[in-house]
XYZ file of C-alpha atoms in Angstrom:
378
model
C 47.794 -5.674 -0.711
C 48.024 -5.234 -4.484
C 47.857 -8.889 -5.564
C 44.403 -10.201 -6.593
C 42.601 -12.880 -4.611
C 43.897 -16.257 -5.780
C 43.006 -18.683 -3.001
C 46.695 -19.163 -2.061
C 48.520 -16.681 0.128
C 51.933 -16.526 1.748
C 52.605 -14.714 5.011
C 56.201 -13.549 5.116
C 58.396 -13.217 8.185
C 57.591 -9.513 8.158
C 53.867 -10.286 8.388
C 53.164 -9.158 4.817
C 50.505 -11.112 2.911
C 51.364 -12.060 -0.671
C 48.765 -13.435 -3.047
C 49.937 -16.036 -5.544
C 48.685 -15.892 -9.107
C 48.030 -19.116 -11.010
C 50.013 -19.168 -14.242
C 50.165 -21.709 -17.075
C 53.451 -23.401 -17.957
C 55.116 -21.637 -20.867
C 55.996 -24.935 -22.511
C 55.272 -28.605 -21.940
C 59.017 -29.091 -21.499
C 58.954 -26.903 -18.371
C 56.515 -29.253 -16.637
C 58.410 -32.323 -17.885
C 61.650 -30.955 -16.438
C 60.029 -30.252 -13.066
C 58.709 -33.826 -12.911
C 62.143 -35.265 -13.727
C 63.840 -33.126 -11.105
C 61.183 -33.412 -8.387
C 59.329 -36.727 -8.846
C 57.792 -36.376 -5.392
C 55.266 -33.922 -6.863
C 53.641 -36.908 -8.586
C 52.846 -38.936 -5.523
C 49.955 -37.649 -3.450
C 50.417 -40.900 -1.518
C 53.079 -42.726 0.509
C 54.699 -43.917 -2.745
C 58.094 -42.595 -3.767
C 59.316 -42.453 -7.362
C 62.703 -43.078 -8.969
C 63.308 -41.702 -12.468
C 64.378 -44.546 -14.747
C 64.365 -42.629 -18.005
C 62.963 -39.519 -19.615
C 61.837 -40.105 -23.220
C 61.797 -43.894 -22.867
C 61.519 -45.800 -26.183
C 58.596 -48.223 -26.593
C 58.104 -50.341 -29.713
C 54.455 -50.565 -30.689
C 52.181 -51.191 -33.668
C 52.392 -53.858 -36.351
C 55.496 -52.352 -37.948
C 57.360 -52.077 -34.643
C 57.545 -48.291 -34.733
C 59.158 -46.616 -31.743
C 57.169 -44.264 -29.555
C 58.650 -42.126 -26.817
C 57.131 -42.163 -23.349
C 57.613 -38.838 -21.550
C 58.808 -40.412 -18.277
C 59.344 -43.870 -16.875
C 59.551 -44.194 -13.094
C 59.680 -47.076 -10.631
C 58.086 -46.675 -7.241
C 59.465 -48.024 -3.971
C 57.438 -51.236 -4.424
C 58.905 -51.892 -7.875
C 55.795 -50.845 -9.819
C 56.667 -49.395 -13.272
C 54.981 -46.010 -13.665
C 54.372 -44.582 -17.141
C 53.874 -40.823 -17.345
C 52.531 -38.703 -20.199
C 52.583 -34.929 -19.799
C 50.355 -32.438 -21.608
C 49.377 -28.819 -21.019
C 45.670 -28.122 -20.644
C 45.841 -25.916 -23.740
C 46.948 -28.899 -25.858
C 43.933 -30.309 -27.721
C 45.525 -33.779 -27.552
C 44.983 -33.891 -23.785
C 41.698 -35.686 -24.268
C 41.235 -38.812 -26.365
C 44.591 -38.847 -28.138
C 46.708 -38.916 -24.977
C 44.550 -41.727 -23.550
C 45.041 -43.863 -26.639
C 48.761 -43.096 -26.693
C 49.386 -44.109 -23.084
C 47.214 -47.235 -23.354
C 49.137 -48.196 -26.494
C 52.429 -47.918 -24.613
C 51.028 -49.817 -21.634
C 49.873 -52.679 -23.852
C 53.358 -53.080 -25.306
C 55.750 -52.580 -22.388
C 55.487 -56.197 -21.230
C 56.622 -57.323 -24.689
C 59.258 -54.664 -25.279
C 60.730 -54.226 -21.798
C 62.105 -56.496 -19.116
C 63.819 -55.744 -15.816
C 67.265 -55.848 -17.456
C 66.209 -53.213 -20.001
C 64.947 -50.977 -17.220
C 68.270 -51.399 -15.409
C 70.054 -50.265 -18.579
C 67.745 -47.239 -18.812
C 68.467 -46.351 -15.182
C 72.231 -46.701 -15.550
C 72.119 -44.376 -18.561
C 70.087 -41.809 -16.628
C 72.538 -41.924 -13.705
C 75.544 -41.663 -16.010
C 74.068 -38.530 -17.582
C 73.503 -37.083 -14.106
C 77.041 -37.980 -12.984
C 75.843 -40.436 -10.314
C 76.614 -44.063 -9.609
C 73.476 -46.064 -10.339
C 74.050 -48.540 -7.505
C 74.486 -45.752 -4.970
C 71.400 -43.901 -6.247
C 69.260 -47.036 -6.026
C 70.545 -47.906 -2.562
C 69.689 -44.412 -1.371
C 66.208 -44.706 -2.891
C 65.492 -48.107 -1.320
C 66.591 -46.856 2.117
C 67.725 -50.340 3.151
C 64.166 -51.623 2.949
C 64.702 -54.192 0.189
C 67.806 -55.996 -1.117
C 68.574 -54.715 -4.620
C 68.378 -58.130 -6.315
C 65.012 -58.720 -4.686
C 63.826 -55.300 -5.851
C 64.653 -56.021 -9.502
C 62.967 -59.415 -9.197
C 59.857 -57.597 -7.996
C 60.074 -55.243 -10.985
C 60.296 -58.271 -13.274
C 57.259 -59.882 -11.633
C 55.242 -56.674 -11.843
C 56.010 -56.253 -15.544
C 55.030 -59.829 -16.318
C 51.802 -59.522 -14.316
C 50.832 -56.202 -15.895
C 51.040 -54.507 -12.516
C 51.905 -51.034 -13.731
C 50.697 -47.483 -13.126
C 49.628 -44.981 -15.788
C 49.745 -41.275 -14.938
C 48.229 -38.527 -17.075
C 49.838 -35.270 -15.923
C 48.784 -31.721 -16.760
C 48.334 -28.307 -15.192
C 44.585 -28.834 -15.530
C 42.786 -32.078 -16.352
C 39.479 -31.492 -18.166
C 36.261 -33.092 -16.963
C 35.932 -35.576 -19.819
C 39.477 -36.855 -19.260
C 38.751 -37.176 -15.532
C 35.806 -39.409 -16.324
C 37.891 -41.578 -18.637
C 40.634 -41.914 -16.009
C 38.121 -42.827 -13.317
C 36.466 -45.410 -15.563
C 39.782 -47.011 -16.540
C 41.024 -47.102 -12.955
C 37.853 -48.861 -11.819
C 38.013 -51.411 -14.634
C 41.736 -52.171 -14.927
C 43.233 -54.493 -12.335
C 46.080 -54.783 -11.321
C 46.950 -51.736 -13.456
C 46.378 -48.361 -11.779
C 45.291 -45.372 -13.882
C 45.412 -41.887 -12.375
C 45.655 -38.256 -13.329
C 47.849 -35.700 -11.603
C 47.114 -32.001 -11.818
C 50.157 -29.875 -11.043
C 49.074 -26.258 -10.858
C 51.667 -23.489 -10.811
C 51.354 -20.341 -8.713
C 53.800 -17.440 -8.760
C 54.125 -14.323 -6.675
C 56.575 -12.514 -4.449
C 59.505 -14.226 -6.149
C 58.201 -17.660 -5.145
C 57.170 -20.507 -7.450
C 54.656 -22.849 -5.835
C 53.503 -26.205 -7.245
C 50.204 -27.653 -6.056
C 49.675 -31.291 -7.107
C 46.413 -33.185 -6.727
C 45.417 -36.728 -7.675
C 42.518 -37.245 -10.081
C 40.448 -40.393 -10.594
C 41.215 -42.308 -7.416
C 37.846 -43.667 -6.302
C 37.419 -45.271 -2.896
C 36.487 -48.609 -4.476
C 39.532 -48.749 -6.729
C 41.871 -47.593 -3.961
C 40.661 -50.292 -1.577
C 40.882 -53.004 -4.221
C 44.426 -52.134 -5.232
C 45.703 -51.075 -1.828
C 49.254 -52.116 -0.991
C 50.555 -51.794 2.540
C 52.877 -48.884 3.113
C 56.472 -49.464 4.199
C 58.192 -47.532 6.889
C 60.071 -48.199 10.110
C 63.003 -46.341 11.585
C 65.197 -49.194 12.799
C 67.961 -48.827 15.338
C 70.214 -51.228 17.214
C 67.635 -51.982 19.899
C 64.718 -52.668 17.550
C 66.919 -54.640 15.135
C 68.004 -57.099 17.815
C 64.509 -57.276 19.281
C 63.301 -58.459 15.872
C 66.248 -60.820 15.519
C 65.517 -62.430 18.888
C 62.035 -63.334 17.640
C 63.315 -65.393 14.725
C 66.935 -66.395 15.325
C 68.848 -68.488 17.832
C 71.727 -67.302 20.014
C 74.581 -68.256 17.610
C 72.978 -66.279 14.762
C 72.413 -63.289 17.041
C 76.074 -63.592 18.000
C 77.112 -63.317 14.339
C 74.978 -60.203 13.855
C 76.555 -58.707 16.977
C 80.073 -59.343 15.640
C 79.207 -57.769 12.278
C 77.771 -54.711 14.011
C 80.816 -54.372 16.294
C 83.106 -54.551 13.254
C 80.954 -51.945 11.517
C 81.125 -49.576 14.480
C 84.917 -49.946 14.718
C 85.580 -49.317 11.056
C 82.783 -47.018 9.877
C 82.245 -43.305 10.000
C 78.687 -44.235 10.938
C 76.291 -47.179 10.738
C 73.181 -46.560 8.656
C 69.960 -48.176 9.881
C 67.267 -49.179 7.389
C 63.617 -48.193 7.122
C 62.061 -51.495 6.035
C 58.539 -52.320 7.130
C 59.061 -55.983 8.015
C 62.805 -56.405 8.495
C 65.537 -54.350 10.038
C 68.914 -53.753 8.442
C 72.189 -51.966 8.987
C 74.959 -50.919 6.617
C 78.480 -49.783 7.556
C 79.416 -46.518 5.847
C 83.195 -46.406 5.478
C 85.266 -43.427 4.363
C 88.225 -43.812 2.035
C 89.520 -40.392 1.077
C 86.543 -38.496 -0.320
C 84.606 -41.652 -1.170
C 81.951 -43.524 0.777
C 81.990 -47.332 0.747
C 79.264 -49.736 1.850
C 80.702 -53.266 1.670
C 77.690 -55.189 2.955
C 74.280 -54.962 4.597
C 72.892 -57.146 7.374
C 69.160 -57.961 7.280
C 67.192 -59.329 10.221
C 64.865 -61.274 7.919
C 61.108 -60.716 7.845
C 60.275 -64.271 8.920
C 63.640 -65.623 9.913
C 66.662 -66.368 7.708
C 68.721 -63.253 8.524
C 71.439 -62.665 5.938
C 74.443 -60.528 5.127
C 74.283 -59.145 1.598
C 77.589 -58.468 -0.177
C 77.563 -55.290 -2.270
C 79.571 -56.501 -5.274
C 77.388 -54.496 -7.656
C 78.255 -51.289 -5.853
C 81.931 -52.226 -5.509
C 82.195 -52.300 -9.300
C 81.872 -48.513 -9.293
C 84.738 -47.974 -6.835
C 88.359 -47.596 -8.044
C 89.814 -50.352 -5.850
C 87.332 -52.920 -7.192
C 86.468 -51.599 -10.652
C 88.513 -54.401 -12.222
C 86.662 -57.709 -12.423
C 89.768 -59.579 -11.257
C 89.719 -57.705 -7.946
C 86.054 -58.465 -7.305
C 86.688 -62.074 -8.218
C 89.526 -62.169 -5.682
C 87.094 -61.005 -3.007
C 84.573 -63.619 -4.147
C 87.200 -66.381 -3.959
C 88.170 -65.341 -0.431
C 84.537 -65.498 0.691
C 83.999 -68.856 -1.001
C 87.045 -70.214 0.837
C 84.970 -70.014 4.041
C 83.340 -73.357 4.816
C 79.661 -73.355 3.897
C 79.866 -70.309 1.606
C 79.291 -71.028 -2.075
C 78.470 -67.853 -3.968
C 78.011 -68.300 -7.750
C 80.437 -66.858 -10.292
C 78.050 -64.134 -11.442
C 77.901 -62.748 -7.898
C 80.582 -60.194 -8.764
C 77.970 -58.162 -10.664
C 75.105 -58.676 -8.198
C 74.383 -58.530 -4.467
C 74.485 -62.108 -3.228
C 73.628 -62.991 0.343
C 75.014 -65.394 2.929
C 72.724 -66.691 5.699
C 74.014 -65.666 9.108
C 73.351 -69.250 10.201
C 76.158 -70.357 7.858
C 78.584 -67.985 9.586
C 77.450 -69.091 13.053
C 79.447 -72.323 12.927
C 83.026 -72.542 14.176
C 85.239 -69.594 13.287
C 83.397 -68.710 10.080
C 82.269 -65.280 11.301
C 85.843 -64.387 12.237
C 87.080 -65.564 8.813
C 84.376 -63.478 7.142
C 85.496 -60.374 9.024
C 89.148 -61.041 8.165
C 88.141 -60.922 4.510
C 86.691 -57.471 5.080
C 89.754 -56.391 7.051
C 91.605 -57.142 3.807
C 88.941 -55.152 1.952
C 89.656 -52.128 4.170
C 93.288 -52.265 3.162
C 92.382 -52.400 -0.529
C 90.237 -49.267 -0.416
C 92.625 -47.381 1.876
C 89.963 -46.808 4.491
C 90.239 -43.797 6.776
C 90.116 -44.780 10.462
C 86.674 -44.218 11.974
């Protein structure tokens, strides 16, 4: 073997051993691009990250000057995560980067709100050629209703519940100590470092991330329970039977039967405390998800109408068409969705649809919807 000992080796299918050589990043931009493309390399925990914006503007200082944060992410619990990236060879990786990130952190609650972050995210998705609603739905994995998620983001911003990440290929000892000190002292803010070392060899690029500054005491104090359940039809209705009466369960059954008849497949959520399912309907080359049904964590199961997502689909891109759908739903006794619902994801309690023929009327509305999008038979 010609490669020097590096501590990381690959064994190929042919049994050959290849040593990987640690190499610095040629430019800071290389590491920034990797983080934008593969945010999972930041985690080192059950958290998942969604890129909201690269080079996010933050007003700070007495004259309101604009600084530019390297990356802004949200995690799956709606915690804003501010990321500054430096190479270990950059002298600013010590005190200057700490002051810079703390300066941004001190000003985000004044300069940003949840609506601004939504605008950032929509711009990022537009640049990437993706629909923002679809990207967010995929990220949330059916765990949390979108409106509820943005409300959580708003609450976290107002409460100062944010995360600061110092990222480099190597984090020097003095910066480690600063990070550890800040993380122990700042609550509910979390302050961490992430080393992302790069190894190359045998035509393979390998990234090795590690978390810096996470003490046991700070981790326990700031611990948040981790989501994650793989729901299916059986577990969904088992949960529903614990909190709902027979008429409500009957409504959920009708919505699922309709979904099975008209969908290419039914997607089951991964929420920790409540189950969900979403019909995935094909119309030509497009996928449509008209609504989601949630079992409710402590009762109150609902059906959430995906108006926000519909706005990105040709058949409902015009406001008048979404308003027509809203009017048809509001014509059902007991349903009273507000006017601004056409740009959000409002919900209807299943208990409302359990009376009389309301569930059947609801499904007739979505039979009409199928005709509007030109749905392909399942």
